[in-house]
């Protein structure tokens, strides 16, 4: 399993490989070790976040969102240009090609688990079936909690924004 996380100590992003037999995560930047609770992995399946105490994880596509939006924007911009020049068939070809590319990427790209609280991303792990897709209500609950803590001056060790 591969884990991408923001270190609670140095706030730097790091990516480490993690085996089911490991008992801690080590930050590649500051070398701090994060202890892994015993209930985090059950029969090799991820049940909770290894970085923070959250049990709220969601399944997402392991694909950069900015690249996906960029593909759609470029397809839309090209189709606007072809539409403005009255190239009707070319416009629809561009739109359908963009949609087909999006569909192919959706089918071929694998899944990853992500934590609502600290935005840690887990690739190559078991246990996707136990976690649902992104839930805006759960995300908003964690975002509001972080905002209230920041308002009180309490510094939270982990970020809440998804990457």
GROMACS .gro file of C-alpha atoms in nm:
model
  163
    1UNK     CA    1   0.000   0.000   0.000
    2UNK     CA    2   0.115   0.351  -0.078
    3UNK     CA    3   0.021   0.640   0.153
    4UNK     CA    4   0.037   1.010   0.064
    5UNK     CA    5  -0.014   1.233   0.367
    6UNK     CA    6   0.065   1.566   0.525
    7UNK     CA    7   0.290   1.524   0.827
    8UNK     CA    8   0.129   1.658   1.147
    9UNK     CA    9   0.467   1.785   1.266
   10UNK     CA   10   0.632   1.951   0.966
   11UNK     CA   11   0.318   2.000   0.750
   12UNK     CA   12   0.509   1.872   0.446
   13UNK     CA   13   0.351   1.627   0.205
   14UNK     CA   14   0.509   1.287   0.190
   15UNK     CA   15   0.456   0.954   0.018
   16UNK     CA   16   0.560   0.629   0.180
   17UNK     CA   17   0.507   0.260   0.118
   18UNK     CA   18   0.330   0.079   0.399
   19UNK     CA   19   0.302  -0.294   0.460
   20UNK     CA   20   0.036  -0.459   0.675
   21UNK     CA   21   0.309  -0.572   0.914
   22UNK     CA   22   0.440  -0.217   0.978
   23UNK     CA   23   0.357  -0.056   1.311
   24UNK     CA   24   0.428   0.306   1.218
   25UNK     CA   25   0.450   0.557   0.935
   26UNK     CA   26   0.769   0.759   0.904
   27UNK     CA   27   0.760   1.107   0.756
   28UNK     CA   28   1.015   1.121   0.473
   29UNK     CA   29   1.088   1.490   0.552
   30UNK     CA   30   1.127   1.519   0.930
   31UNK     CA   31   1.156   1.147   1.017
   32UNK     CA   32   0.873   1.165   1.274
   33UNK     CA   33   0.706   0.830   1.331
   34UNK     CA   34   0.328   0.807   1.350
   35UNK     CA   35   0.207   0.507   1.549
   36UNK     CA   36  -0.053   0.292   1.376
   37UNK     CA   37  -0.345   0.179   1.595
   38UNK     CA   38  -0.411  -0.194   1.600
   39UNK     CA   39  -0.769  -0.154   1.471
   40UNK     CA   40  -0.661   0.041   1.162
   41UNK     CA   41  -0.596  -0.273   0.957
   42UNK     CA   42  -0.814  -0.580   0.996
   43UNK     CA   43  -0.722  -0.880   0.780
   44UNK     CA   44  -0.519  -0.649   0.557
   45UNK     CA   45  -0.817  -0.418   0.496
   46UNK     CA   46  -0.796  -0.050   0.585
   47UNK     CA   47  -1.067   0.039   0.840
   48UNK     CA   48  -0.952   0.387   0.947
   49UNK     CA   49  -0.698   0.654   0.861
   50UNK     CA   50  -0.339   0.575   0.957
   51UNK     CA   51  -0.247   0.943   1.001
   52UNK     CA   52  -0.539   1.083   1.203
   53UNK     CA   53  -0.805   0.925   1.427
   54UNK     CA   54  -1.079   0.946   1.161
   55UNK     CA   55  -1.278   0.644   1.049
   56UNK     CA   56  -1.443   0.839   0.766
   57UNK     CA   57  -1.279   0.742   0.438
   58UNK     CA   58  -1.417   0.764   0.086
   59UNK     CA   59  -1.339   0.598  -0.246
   60UNK     CA   60  -1.226   0.821  -0.530
   61UNK     CA   61  -1.060   0.779  -0.867
   62UNK     CA   62  -0.683   0.796  -0.847
   63UNK     CA   63  -0.658   1.069  -1.109
   64UNK     CA   64  -0.559   1.435  -1.075
   65UNK     CA   65  -0.879   1.641  -1.077
   66UNK     CA   66  -0.707   1.940  -1.235
   67UNK     CA   67  -0.599   1.732  -1.533
   68UNK     CA   68  -0.954   1.601  -1.577
   69UNK     CA   69  -1.102   1.949  -1.564
   70UNK     CA   70  -0.829   2.069  -1.800
   71UNK     CA   71  -0.924   1.806  -2.058
   72UNK     CA   72  -1.289   1.910  -2.042
   73UNK     CA   73  -1.204   2.282  -2.066
   74UNK     CA   74  -0.976   2.229  -2.367
   75UNK     CA   75  -1.244   2.021  -2.540
   76UNK     CA   76  -1.504   2.287  -2.467
   77UNK     CA   77  -1.276   2.568  -2.590
   78UNK     CA   78  -1.198   2.386  -2.915
   79UNK     CA   79  -1.566   2.311  -2.970
   80UNK     CA   80  -1.651   2.680  -2.912
   81UNK     CA   81  -1.398   2.776  -3.179
   82UNK     CA   82  -1.535   2.522  -3.427
   83UNK     CA   83  -1.894   2.625  -3.349
   84UNK     CA   84  -1.809   2.993  -3.406
   85UNK     CA   85  -1.669   2.901  -3.749
   86UNK     CA   86  -1.985   2.703  -3.835
   87UNK     CA   87  -1.800   2.371  -3.845
   88UNK     CA   88  -2.093   2.179  -3.704
   89UNK     CA   89  -1.965   1.826  -3.762
   90UNK     CA   90  -1.619   1.912  -3.626
   91UNK     CA   91  -1.781   2.064  -3.316
   92UNK     CA   92  -1.966   1.744  -3.236
   93UNK     CA   93  -1.660   1.530  -3.315
   94UNK     CA   94  -1.458   1.732  -3.063
   95UNK     CA   95  -1.730   1.707  -2.796
   96UNK     CA   96  -1.776   1.333  -2.846
   97UNK     CA   97  -1.398   1.276  -2.850
   98UNK     CA   98  -1.366   1.464  -2.521
   99UNK     CA   99  -1.648   1.259  -2.368
  100UNK     CA  100  -1.492   0.936  -2.498
  101UNK     CA  101  -1.152   1.028  -2.354
  102UNK     CA  102  -1.318   1.104  -2.020
  103UNK     CA  103  -1.498   0.767  -2.027
  104UNK     CA  104  -1.179   0.577  -2.114
  105UNK     CA  105  -0.992   0.744  -1.829
  106UNK     CA  106  -1.276   0.665  -1.589
  107UNK     CA  107  -1.268   0.298  -1.687
  108UNK     CA  108  -0.889   0.253  -1.683
  109UNK     CA  109  -0.787   0.458  -1.379
  110UNK     CA  110  -0.793   0.272  -1.047
  111UNK     CA  111  -0.947   0.370  -0.716
  112UNK     CA  112  -0.789   0.518  -0.405
  113UNK     CA  113  -0.915   0.575  -0.053
  114UNK     CA  114  -0.902   0.926   0.089
  115UNK     CA  115  -0.956   1.058   0.441
  116UNK     CA  116  -1.212   1.336   0.494
  117UNK     CA  117  -1.026   1.482   0.792
  118UNK     CA  118  -0.660   1.489   0.688
  119UNK     CA  119  -0.686   1.422   0.310
  120UNK     CA  120  -0.444   1.127   0.327
  121UNK     CA  121  -0.462   0.913   0.013
  122UNK     CA  122  -0.423   0.534   0.019
  123UNK     CA  123  -0.336   0.353  -0.303
  124UNK     CA  124  -0.319  -0.020  -0.352
  125UNK     CA  125  -0.506  -0.115  -0.035
  126UNK     CA  126  -0.788  -0.354   0.038
  127UNK     CA  127  -1.118  -0.253   0.190
  128UNK     CA  128  -1.271  -0.025  -0.073
  129UNK     CA  129  -1.603  -0.209  -0.041
  130UNK     CA  130  -1.656  -0.088   0.316
  131UNK     CA  131  -1.622   0.280   0.228
  132UNK     CA  132  -1.861   0.473   0.009
  133UNK     CA  133  -1.812   0.743  -0.247
  134UNK     CA  134  -1.756   1.107  -0.156
  135UNK     CA  135  -2.030   1.246   0.069
  136UNK     CA  136  -2.061   1.624   0.074
  137UNK     CA  137  -2.235   1.622   0.413
  138UNK     CA  138  -1.946   1.436   0.579
  139UNK     CA  139  -1.690   1.660   0.410
  140UNK     CA  140  -1.878   1.972   0.523
  141UNK     CA  141  -1.891   1.842   0.881
  142UNK     CA  142  -1.510   1.812   0.889
  143UNK     CA  143  -1.465   2.147   0.714
  144UNK     CA  144  -1.692   2.323   0.965
  145UNK     CA  145  -1.513   2.155   1.255
  146UNK     CA  146  -1.178   2.279   1.125
  147UNK     CA  147  -1.320   2.630   1.079
  148UNK     CA  148  -1.453   2.637   1.437
  149UNK     CA  149  -1.120   2.517   1.574
  150UNK     CA  150  -0.934   2.782   1.372
  151UNK     CA  151  -1.177   3.048   1.496
  152UNK     CA  152  -1.096   2.950   1.855
  153UNK     CA  153  -0.726   2.964   1.781
  154UNK     CA  154  -0.674   2.590   1.809
  155UNK     CA  155  -0.421   2.479   1.550
  156UNK     CA  156  -0.517   2.152   1.393
  157UNK     CA  157  -0.230   1.928   1.300
  158UNK     CA  158  -0.372   1.809   0.970
  159UNK     CA  159  -0.535   1.986   0.674
  160UNK     CA  160  -0.899   1.925   0.578
  161UNK     CA  161  -0.907   2.020   0.211
  162UNK     CA  162  -0.909   1.731  -0.039
  163UNK     CA  163  -0.620   1.720  -0.280
   0.00000   0.00000   0.00000
